[in-house]
Coordinates of C-alpha atoms in Angstrom, one line a residue:
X1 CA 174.2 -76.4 16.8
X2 CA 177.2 -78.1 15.1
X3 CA 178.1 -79.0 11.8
X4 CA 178.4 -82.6 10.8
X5 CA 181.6 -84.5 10.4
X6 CA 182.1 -85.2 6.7
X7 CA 182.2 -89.0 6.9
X8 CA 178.6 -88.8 8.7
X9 CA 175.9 -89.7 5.9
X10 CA 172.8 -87.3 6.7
X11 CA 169.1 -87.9 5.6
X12 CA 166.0 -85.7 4.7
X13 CA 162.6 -86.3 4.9
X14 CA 159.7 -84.5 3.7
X15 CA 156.4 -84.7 4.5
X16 CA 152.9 -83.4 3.2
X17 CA 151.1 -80.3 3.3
X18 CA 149.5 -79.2 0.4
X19 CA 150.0 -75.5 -0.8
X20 CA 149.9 -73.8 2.6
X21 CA 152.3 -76.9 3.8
X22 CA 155.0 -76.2 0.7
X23 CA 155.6 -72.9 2.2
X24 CA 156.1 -74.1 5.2
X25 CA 158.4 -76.6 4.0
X26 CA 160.5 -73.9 1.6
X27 CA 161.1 -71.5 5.1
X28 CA 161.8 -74.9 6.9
X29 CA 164.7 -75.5 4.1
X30 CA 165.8 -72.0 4.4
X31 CA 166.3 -72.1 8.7
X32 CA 168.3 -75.4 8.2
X33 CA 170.3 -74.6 5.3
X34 CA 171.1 -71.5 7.5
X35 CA 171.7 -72.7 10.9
X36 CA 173.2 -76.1 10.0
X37 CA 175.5 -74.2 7.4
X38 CA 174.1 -77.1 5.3
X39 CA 172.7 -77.2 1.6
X40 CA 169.8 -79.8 1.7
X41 CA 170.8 -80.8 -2.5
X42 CA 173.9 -82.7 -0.8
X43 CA 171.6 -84.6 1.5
X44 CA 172.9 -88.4 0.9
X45 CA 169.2 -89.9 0.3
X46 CA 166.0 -87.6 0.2
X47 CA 162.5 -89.0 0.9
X48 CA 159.4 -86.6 0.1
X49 CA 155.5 -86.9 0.5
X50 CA 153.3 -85.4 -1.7
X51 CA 154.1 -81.3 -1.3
X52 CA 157.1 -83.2 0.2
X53 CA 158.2 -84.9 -3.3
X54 CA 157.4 -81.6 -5.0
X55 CA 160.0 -80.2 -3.1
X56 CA 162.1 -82.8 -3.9
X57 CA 161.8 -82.7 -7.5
X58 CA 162.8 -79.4 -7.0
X59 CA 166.2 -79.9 -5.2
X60 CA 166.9 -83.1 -6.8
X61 CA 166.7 -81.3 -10.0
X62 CA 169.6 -78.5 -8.9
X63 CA 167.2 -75.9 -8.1
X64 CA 168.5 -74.4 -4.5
X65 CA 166.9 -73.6 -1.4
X66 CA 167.7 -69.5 -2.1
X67 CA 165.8 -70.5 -5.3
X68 CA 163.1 -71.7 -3.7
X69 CA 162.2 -69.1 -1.4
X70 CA 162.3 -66.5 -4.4
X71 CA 159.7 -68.6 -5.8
X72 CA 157.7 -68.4 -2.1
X73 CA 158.2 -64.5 -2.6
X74 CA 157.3 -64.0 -6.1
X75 CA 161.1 -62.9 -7.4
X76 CA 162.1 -65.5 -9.2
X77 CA 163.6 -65.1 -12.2
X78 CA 163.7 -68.7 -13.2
X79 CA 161.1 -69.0 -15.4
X80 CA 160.0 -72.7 -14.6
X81 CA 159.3 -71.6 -10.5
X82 CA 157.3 -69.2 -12.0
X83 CA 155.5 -71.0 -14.2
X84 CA 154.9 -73.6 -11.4
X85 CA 153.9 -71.0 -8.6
X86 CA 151.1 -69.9 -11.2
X87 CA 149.6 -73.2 -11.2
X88 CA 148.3 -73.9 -7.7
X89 CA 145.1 -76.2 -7.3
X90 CA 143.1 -74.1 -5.8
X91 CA 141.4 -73.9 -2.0
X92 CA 138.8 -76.3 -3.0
X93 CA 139.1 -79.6 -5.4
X94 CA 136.7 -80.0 -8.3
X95 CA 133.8 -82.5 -8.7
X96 CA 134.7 -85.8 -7.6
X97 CA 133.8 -88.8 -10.3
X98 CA 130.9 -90.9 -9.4
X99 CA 132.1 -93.5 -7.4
X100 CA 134.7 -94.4 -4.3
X101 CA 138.0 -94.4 -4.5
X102 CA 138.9 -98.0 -2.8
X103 CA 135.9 -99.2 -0.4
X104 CA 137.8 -102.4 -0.2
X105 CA 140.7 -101.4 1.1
X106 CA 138.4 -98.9 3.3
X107 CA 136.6 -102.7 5.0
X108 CA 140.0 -103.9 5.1
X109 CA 141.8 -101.5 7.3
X110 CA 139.2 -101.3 9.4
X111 CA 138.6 -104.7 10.3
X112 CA 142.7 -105.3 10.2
X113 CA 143.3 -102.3 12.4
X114 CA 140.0 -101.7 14.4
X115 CA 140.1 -99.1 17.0
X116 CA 144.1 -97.7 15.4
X117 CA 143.3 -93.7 14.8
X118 CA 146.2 -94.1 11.8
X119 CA 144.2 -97.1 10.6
X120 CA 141.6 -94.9 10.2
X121 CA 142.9 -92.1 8.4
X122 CA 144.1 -94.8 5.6
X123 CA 141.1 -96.7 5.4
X124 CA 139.1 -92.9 5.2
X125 CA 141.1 -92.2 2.1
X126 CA 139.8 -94.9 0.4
X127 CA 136.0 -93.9 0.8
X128 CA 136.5 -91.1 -0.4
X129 CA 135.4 -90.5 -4.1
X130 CA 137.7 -90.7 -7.0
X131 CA 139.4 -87.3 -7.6
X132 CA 138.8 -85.0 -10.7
X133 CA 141.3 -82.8 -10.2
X134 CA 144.1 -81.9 -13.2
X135 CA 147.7 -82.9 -12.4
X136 CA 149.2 -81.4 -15.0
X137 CA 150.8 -78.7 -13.7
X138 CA 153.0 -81.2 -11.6
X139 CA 154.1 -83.4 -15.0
X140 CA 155.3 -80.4 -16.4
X141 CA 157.2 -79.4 -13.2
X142 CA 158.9 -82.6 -13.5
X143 CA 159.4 -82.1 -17.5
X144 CA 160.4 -78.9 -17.6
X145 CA 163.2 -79.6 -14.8
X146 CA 164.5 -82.4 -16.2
X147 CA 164.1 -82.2 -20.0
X148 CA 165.3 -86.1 -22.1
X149 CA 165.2 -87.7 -18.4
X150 CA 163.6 -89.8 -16.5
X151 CA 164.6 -89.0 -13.1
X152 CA 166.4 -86.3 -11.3
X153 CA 169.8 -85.5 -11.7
X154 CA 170.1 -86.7 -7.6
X155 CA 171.4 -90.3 -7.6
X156 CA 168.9 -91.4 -4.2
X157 CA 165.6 -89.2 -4.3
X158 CA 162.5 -91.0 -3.5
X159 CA 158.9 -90.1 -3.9
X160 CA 156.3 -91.5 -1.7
X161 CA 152.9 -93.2 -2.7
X162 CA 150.2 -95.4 -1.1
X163 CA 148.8 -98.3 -3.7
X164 CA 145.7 -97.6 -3.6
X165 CA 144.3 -101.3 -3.6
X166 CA 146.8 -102.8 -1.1
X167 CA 147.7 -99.7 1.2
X168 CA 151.0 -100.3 1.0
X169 CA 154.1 -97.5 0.9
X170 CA 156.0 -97.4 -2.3
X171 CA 159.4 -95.0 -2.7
X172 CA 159.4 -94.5 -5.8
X173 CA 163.3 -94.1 -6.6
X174 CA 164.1 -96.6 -4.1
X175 CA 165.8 -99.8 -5.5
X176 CA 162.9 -101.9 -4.0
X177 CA 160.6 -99.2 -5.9
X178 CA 158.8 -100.9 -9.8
X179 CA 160.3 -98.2 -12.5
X180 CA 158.3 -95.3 -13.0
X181 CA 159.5 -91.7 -14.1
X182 CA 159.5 -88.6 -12.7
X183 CA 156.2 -86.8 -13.6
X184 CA 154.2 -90.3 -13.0
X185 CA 155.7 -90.7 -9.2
X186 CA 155.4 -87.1 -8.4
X187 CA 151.4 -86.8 -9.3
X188 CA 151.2 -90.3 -7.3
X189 CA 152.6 -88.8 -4.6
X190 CA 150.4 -85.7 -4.8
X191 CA 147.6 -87.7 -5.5
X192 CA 145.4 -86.5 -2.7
X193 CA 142.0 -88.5 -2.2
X194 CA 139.1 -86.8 -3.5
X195 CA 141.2 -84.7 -5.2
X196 CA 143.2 -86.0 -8.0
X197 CA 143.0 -89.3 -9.7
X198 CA 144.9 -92.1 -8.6
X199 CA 148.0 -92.7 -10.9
X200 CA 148.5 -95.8 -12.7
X201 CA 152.3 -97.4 -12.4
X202 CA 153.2 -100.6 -13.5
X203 CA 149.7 -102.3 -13.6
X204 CA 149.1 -100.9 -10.5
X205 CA 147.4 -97.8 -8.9
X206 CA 148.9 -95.0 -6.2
X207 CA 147.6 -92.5 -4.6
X208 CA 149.0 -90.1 -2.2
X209 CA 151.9 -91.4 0.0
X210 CA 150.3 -88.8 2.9
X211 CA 147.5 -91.3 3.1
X212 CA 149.6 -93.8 4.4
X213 CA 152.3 -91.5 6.2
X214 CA 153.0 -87.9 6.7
X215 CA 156.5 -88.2 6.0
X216 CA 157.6 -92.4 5.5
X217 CA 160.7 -91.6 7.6
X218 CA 161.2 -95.5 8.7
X219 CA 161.7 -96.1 5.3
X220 CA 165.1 -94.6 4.8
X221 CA 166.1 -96.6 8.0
X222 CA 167.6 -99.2 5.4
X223 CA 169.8 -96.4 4.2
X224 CA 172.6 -96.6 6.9
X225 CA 172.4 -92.9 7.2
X226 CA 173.7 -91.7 10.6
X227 CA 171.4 -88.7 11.0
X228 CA 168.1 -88.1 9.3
X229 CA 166.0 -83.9 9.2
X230 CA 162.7 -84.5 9.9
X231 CA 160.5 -81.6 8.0
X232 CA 157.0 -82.2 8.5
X233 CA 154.0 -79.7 8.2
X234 CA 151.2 -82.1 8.7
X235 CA 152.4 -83.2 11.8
X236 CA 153.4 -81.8 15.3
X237 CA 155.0 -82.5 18.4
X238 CA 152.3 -82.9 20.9
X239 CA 148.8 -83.0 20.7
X240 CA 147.1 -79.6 19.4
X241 CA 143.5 -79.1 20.7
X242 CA 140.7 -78.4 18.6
X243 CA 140.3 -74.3 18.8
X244 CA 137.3 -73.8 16.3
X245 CA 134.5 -75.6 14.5
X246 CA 136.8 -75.2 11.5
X247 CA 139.9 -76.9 12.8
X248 CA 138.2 -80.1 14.0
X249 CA 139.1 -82.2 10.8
X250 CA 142.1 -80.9 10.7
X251 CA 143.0 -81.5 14.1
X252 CA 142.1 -85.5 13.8
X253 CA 144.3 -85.3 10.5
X254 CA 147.0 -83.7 12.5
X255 CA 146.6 -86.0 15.6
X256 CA 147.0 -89.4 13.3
X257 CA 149.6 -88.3 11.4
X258 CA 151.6 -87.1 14.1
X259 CA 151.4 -90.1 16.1
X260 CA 152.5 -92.1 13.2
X261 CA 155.6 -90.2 12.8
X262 CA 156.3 -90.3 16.5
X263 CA 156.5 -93.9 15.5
X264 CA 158.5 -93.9 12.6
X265 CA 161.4 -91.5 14.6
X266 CA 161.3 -93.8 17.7
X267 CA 162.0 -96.6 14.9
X268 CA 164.4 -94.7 13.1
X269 CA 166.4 -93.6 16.9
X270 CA 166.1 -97.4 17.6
X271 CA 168.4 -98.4 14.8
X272 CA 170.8 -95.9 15.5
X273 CA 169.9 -92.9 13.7
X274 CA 170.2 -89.4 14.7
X275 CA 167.2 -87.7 13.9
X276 CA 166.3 -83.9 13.9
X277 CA 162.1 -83.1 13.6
X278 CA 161.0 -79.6 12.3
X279 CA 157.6 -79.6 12.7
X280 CA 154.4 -77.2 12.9
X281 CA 153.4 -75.2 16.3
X282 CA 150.6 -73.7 17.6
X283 CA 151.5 -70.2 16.5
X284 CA 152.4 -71.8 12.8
X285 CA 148.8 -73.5 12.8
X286 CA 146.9 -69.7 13.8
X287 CA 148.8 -68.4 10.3
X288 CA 148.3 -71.4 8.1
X289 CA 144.6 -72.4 8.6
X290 CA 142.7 -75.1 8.6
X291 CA 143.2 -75.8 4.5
X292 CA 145.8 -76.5 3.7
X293 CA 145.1 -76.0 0.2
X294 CA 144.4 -72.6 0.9
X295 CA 146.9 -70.5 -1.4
X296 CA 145.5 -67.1 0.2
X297 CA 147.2 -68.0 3.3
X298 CA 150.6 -69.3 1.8
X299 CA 152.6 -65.6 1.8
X300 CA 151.9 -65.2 5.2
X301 CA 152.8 -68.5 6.1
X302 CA 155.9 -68.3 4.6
X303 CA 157.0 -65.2 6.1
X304 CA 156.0 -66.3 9.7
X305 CA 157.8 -69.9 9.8
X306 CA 160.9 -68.3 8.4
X307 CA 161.0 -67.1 11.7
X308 CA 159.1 -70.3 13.7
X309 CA 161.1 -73.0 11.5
X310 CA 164.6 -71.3 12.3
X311 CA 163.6 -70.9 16.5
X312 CA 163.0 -74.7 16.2
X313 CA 166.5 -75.5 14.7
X314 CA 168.2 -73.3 16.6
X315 CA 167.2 -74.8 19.7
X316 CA 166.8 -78.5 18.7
X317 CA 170.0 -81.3 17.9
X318 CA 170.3 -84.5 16.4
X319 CA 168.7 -87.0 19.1

C-alpha cells in the first residue's frame, strides 16, 4: 500500500469497545502506523468513541503509538500508562441506581424509528438504568496528560457523546461542539449505559457516543479531509452469526452497529472521501469474547490482532 501525498489531508476515526476493544484498537494503531509508514498523532482531525476517545486522549496528548502498545504489554515506563492500565472497570459494572436512564427518549426512538435495528440499540440505552460506576480513573487520565489545560495539545481531536435526553451526537472539540474540557468529554464519551453516570455539560447530559454510533465517521465529512482510517472494534464487515448462547447480545450489538457504519462510510465515499476500515473478524471475535469489558481477555487480544489488524491493512486501500 502507498504512502500519501503530503498535500492529501488524512482522517482517523475511532470507535468503541470497551477494555477488550482498546487493545484491539492499540494493535490496530501499531499495523497502520507500520504499514502506512504513518504516525496516527499527525492525523489532520481525529474523531474517537468512548475506548475510541480514550485513545485519543492519548495521542492527542503526545503519547505515541510505540507508547501505547508498551502500556498493552505491561513495559511502560511512563508512569501515567501505568497508572491508567491499573485502573480498568472491571468485567462486570456495579449496582445500577434505582431508576432508568432516559425512558423518554427510549418511547421516542421507537415510535420515530419503528422497525430500524440501529433505532433500537439507541432507544435500548436509554432503558437501561442509571450507571453507578466511578469514572475517575478517566478524569485523571485526562489531568494527568494534560496538566493547567483544557484540551489536548492536538489542534482538531473530537470526542464523541450521545445527549442523553435528545439522542443526538455531539463532538466534543468540534467547532459546532458547547465548550467542555477534557476529563468531562472523555467520561461522556465513556459513559456506557448501565454503567457509568451520564455526564453533565453545559446544562445538558451525555452519555456514551457508542450508543448513538460505533465510530461517528460521517461526522468528520465536514472536515474536507481527502482520506479518512476507519478503526472500529465494535463493528465488522459482514454479518457474524451467533456461535453460542453467550454471543447472542453481542452479536445484535455487533450487527447494528455495523450496519450503521456501513452507512456512515457509504456517506463519507459519497462526498469524496477515501476511506480505509480496520475492523474485527471472526478469528478476532473467538479471542476477544463476548465482554468486552472483560480485561482477562485483553493480553491475548492484543497479541492476536497485532497480527489480524496488520493482515487487514496490508491487504486493504483507500476506497
Amino acid at each position: 500500500m502507498s504512502n500519501r501525498n503530503g498535500s492529501q489531508r488524512r482522517g482517523l476515526a475511532i470507535g468503541c469497545g470497551g477494555t477488550v476493544g482498546m487493545a484491539w484498537i492499540v494493535a490496530a494503531l501499531a499495523a497502520v502506523q507500520d504499514v502506512l509508514d504513518w504516525d496516527p498523532r499527525t492525523a489532520d482531525v481525529m474523531i474517537g468513541t468512548s475506548a475510541g476517545a480514550e485513545a485519543l486522549t492519548m495521542l492527542g496528548s503526545g503519547i505515541g503509538v510505540d507508547d501505547l502498545v508498551a502500556m498493552q504489554r505491561g513495559t511502560t515506563t511512563n508512569p501515567i500508562l501505568d497508572a491508567h492500565m491499573r485502573s480498568e472497570p472491571g468485567r462486570f459494572p456495579p449496582l445500577p441506581r434505582p431508576r432508568l436512564g432516559a425512558p423518554g427518549r427510549a418511547l421516542r426512538e421507537l415510535l420515530a424509528h419503528p422497525g430500524n435495528g440501529h433505532a433500537l440499540l439507541t432507544a435500548g440505552s436509554g432503558m437501561l438504568p442509571l450507571g453507578g460506576g466511578n469514572p475517575a480513573w478517566l478524569q485523571a487520565l485526562a489531568e494527568r496528560l494534560n496538566p493547567g489545560r483544557d484540551w489536548v495539545q492536538h489542534p482538531a481531536t473530537w470526542l464523541v457523546s450521545m445527549d442523553n435526553a435528545s439522542g443526538e451526537r455531539v463532538a466534543f472539540g468540534s467547532p459546532s461542539a458547547p465548550d467542555a474540557n477534557l476529563g468531562a468529554a472523555l467520561r461522556a464519551s465513556w459513559a456506557v449505559p448501565g454503567w457509568f453516570p451520564a455526564v453533565p455539560i453545559a446544562g445538558r447530559h451525555y452519555i456514551d457516543g457508542g450508543a448513538a454510533s460505533t465510530a461517528s465517521a460521517d461526522l468528520l465529512i465536514p472536515a474536507g479531509l481527502d482520506e479518512v482510517v476507519v478503526i472500529a472494534p465494535m463493528a465488522s464487515t459482514g454479518r457474524l452469526p451467533v456461535t453460542s448462547a453467550g454471543h447472542f447480545l453481542e452479536r445484535q450489538l455487533r450487527n447494528r452497529m455495523s450496519e450503521k457504519l456501513d452507512a456512515e462510510i457509504a456517506l463519507l465515499r459519497a462526498s469524496g472521501v477515501k476511506v480505509l476500515r480496520i475492523d474485527a473478524t471472526a478469528a478476532d471475535l473467538t479471542v476477544m469474547g463476548p465482554n468486552f469489558m472483560d480485561g482477562r481477555r485483553r493480553l491475548d487480544t492484543f497479541e492476536h490482532s497485532l497480527v489480524s489488524t496488520r493482515r487487514q491493512v496490508e491487504q486493504g486501500e483507500f476506497a
